[in-house]
Short mmCIF file of C-alpha atoms in Angstrom, two decimals:
data_model
loop_
_atom_site.label_atom_id
_atom_site.label_comp_id
_atom_site.label_asym_id
_atom_site.label_seq_id
_atom_site.Cartn_x
_atom_site.Cartn_y
_atom_site.Cartn_z
CA MET I 136 64.01 3.46 17.88
CA PRO I 137 67.72 3.23 18.77
CA SER I 138 70.17 4.34 16.13
CA LYS I 139 71.98 1.68 14.14
CA SER I 140 75.67 1.01 14.41
CA LEU I 141 77.93 0.69 11.38
CA ILE I 142 78.01 -3.08 12.00
CA ASP I 143 74.19 -3.21 11.84
CA VAL I 144 74.22 -1.34 8.53
CA ILE I 145 76.88 -3.67 7.06
CA GLU I 146 75.02 -6.79 8.20
CA GLU I 147 71.75 -5.58 6.65
CA ASN I 148 73.15 -4.42 3.30
CA ASN I 149 75.47 -5.78 0.67
CA ASN I 150 75.73 -2.71 -1.53
CA ILE I 151 77.38 0.02 0.56
CA ILE I 152 79.27 3.14 -0.49
CA LEU I 153 81.48 4.65 2.22
CA ASP I 154 82.12 8.40 2.03
CA ILE I 155 84.97 9.36 4.35
CA GLY I 156 85.44 13.05 5.17
CA PHE I 157 82.24 14.27 3.48
CA GLY I 158 82.38 17.79 4.99
CA THR I 159 78.98 19.44 4.50
CA GLY I 160 77.51 16.26 3.04
CA ASP I 161 77.13 17.37 -0.57
CA SER I 162 79.16 14.43 -1.88
CA SER I 163 77.11 11.92 0.11
CA LEU I 164 73.85 13.42 -1.12
CA ALA I 165 75.13 13.25 -4.70
CA LEU I 166 76.07 9.59 -4.17
CA LYS I 167 72.58 8.87 -2.79
CA ASN I 168 71.02 10.43 -5.91
CA THR I 169 73.43 8.74 -8.33
CA PHE I 170 73.25 5.28 -6.74
CA PRO I 171 69.70 4.98 -5.32
CA ASP I 172 70.01 1.20 -4.80
CA SER I 173 73.11 1.58 -2.62
CA THR I 174 73.31 2.37 1.08
CA ILE I 175 75.45 5.46 1.66
CA CYS I 176 77.47 5.61 4.88
CA GLY I 177 79.61 8.55 5.89
CA ILE I 178 82.34 9.25 8.42
CA GLU I 179 83.02 12.85 9.40
CA ALA I 180 84.08 15.12 12.28
CA TYR I 181 82.22 18.24 11.05
CA LYS I 182 79.00 18.32 13.09
CA PRO I 183 76.91 20.54 10.75
CA GLY I 184 77.64 18.10 7.92
CA ILE I 185 76.58 15.18 10.10
CA LYS I 186 73.29 16.90 10.93
CA ASN I 187 72.70 17.58 7.24
CA LEU I 188 73.02 13.87 6.40
CA LEU I 189 70.98 12.69 9.39
CA ASP I 190 68.19 14.98 8.18
CA ASN I 191 68.43 13.17 4.81
CA ASN I 192 68.33 9.63 6.25
CA ILE I 193 71.96 8.75 5.51
CA PHE I 194 73.90 6.69 8.06
CA VAL I 195 76.76 8.70 9.56
CA HIS I 196 79.47 8.07 12.10
CA TYR I 197 81.08 10.94 13.99
CA GLY I 198 84.84 10.55 14.04
CA ASP I 199 88.14 11.82 12.77
#
């Protein structure tokens, strides 16, 4: 299955929280636990943090 783009995620959801510069991903994981009905999206340039969120089924975009 091809990965979704940010536009796909926005079109499919109306309750999105954007976490910019999430580092290791701890803040995004906390948001996912605190707001389970929301879709968490993150933007980050730190590759280990991106892998951490991908492993936890959170949409991420690699960028600075």
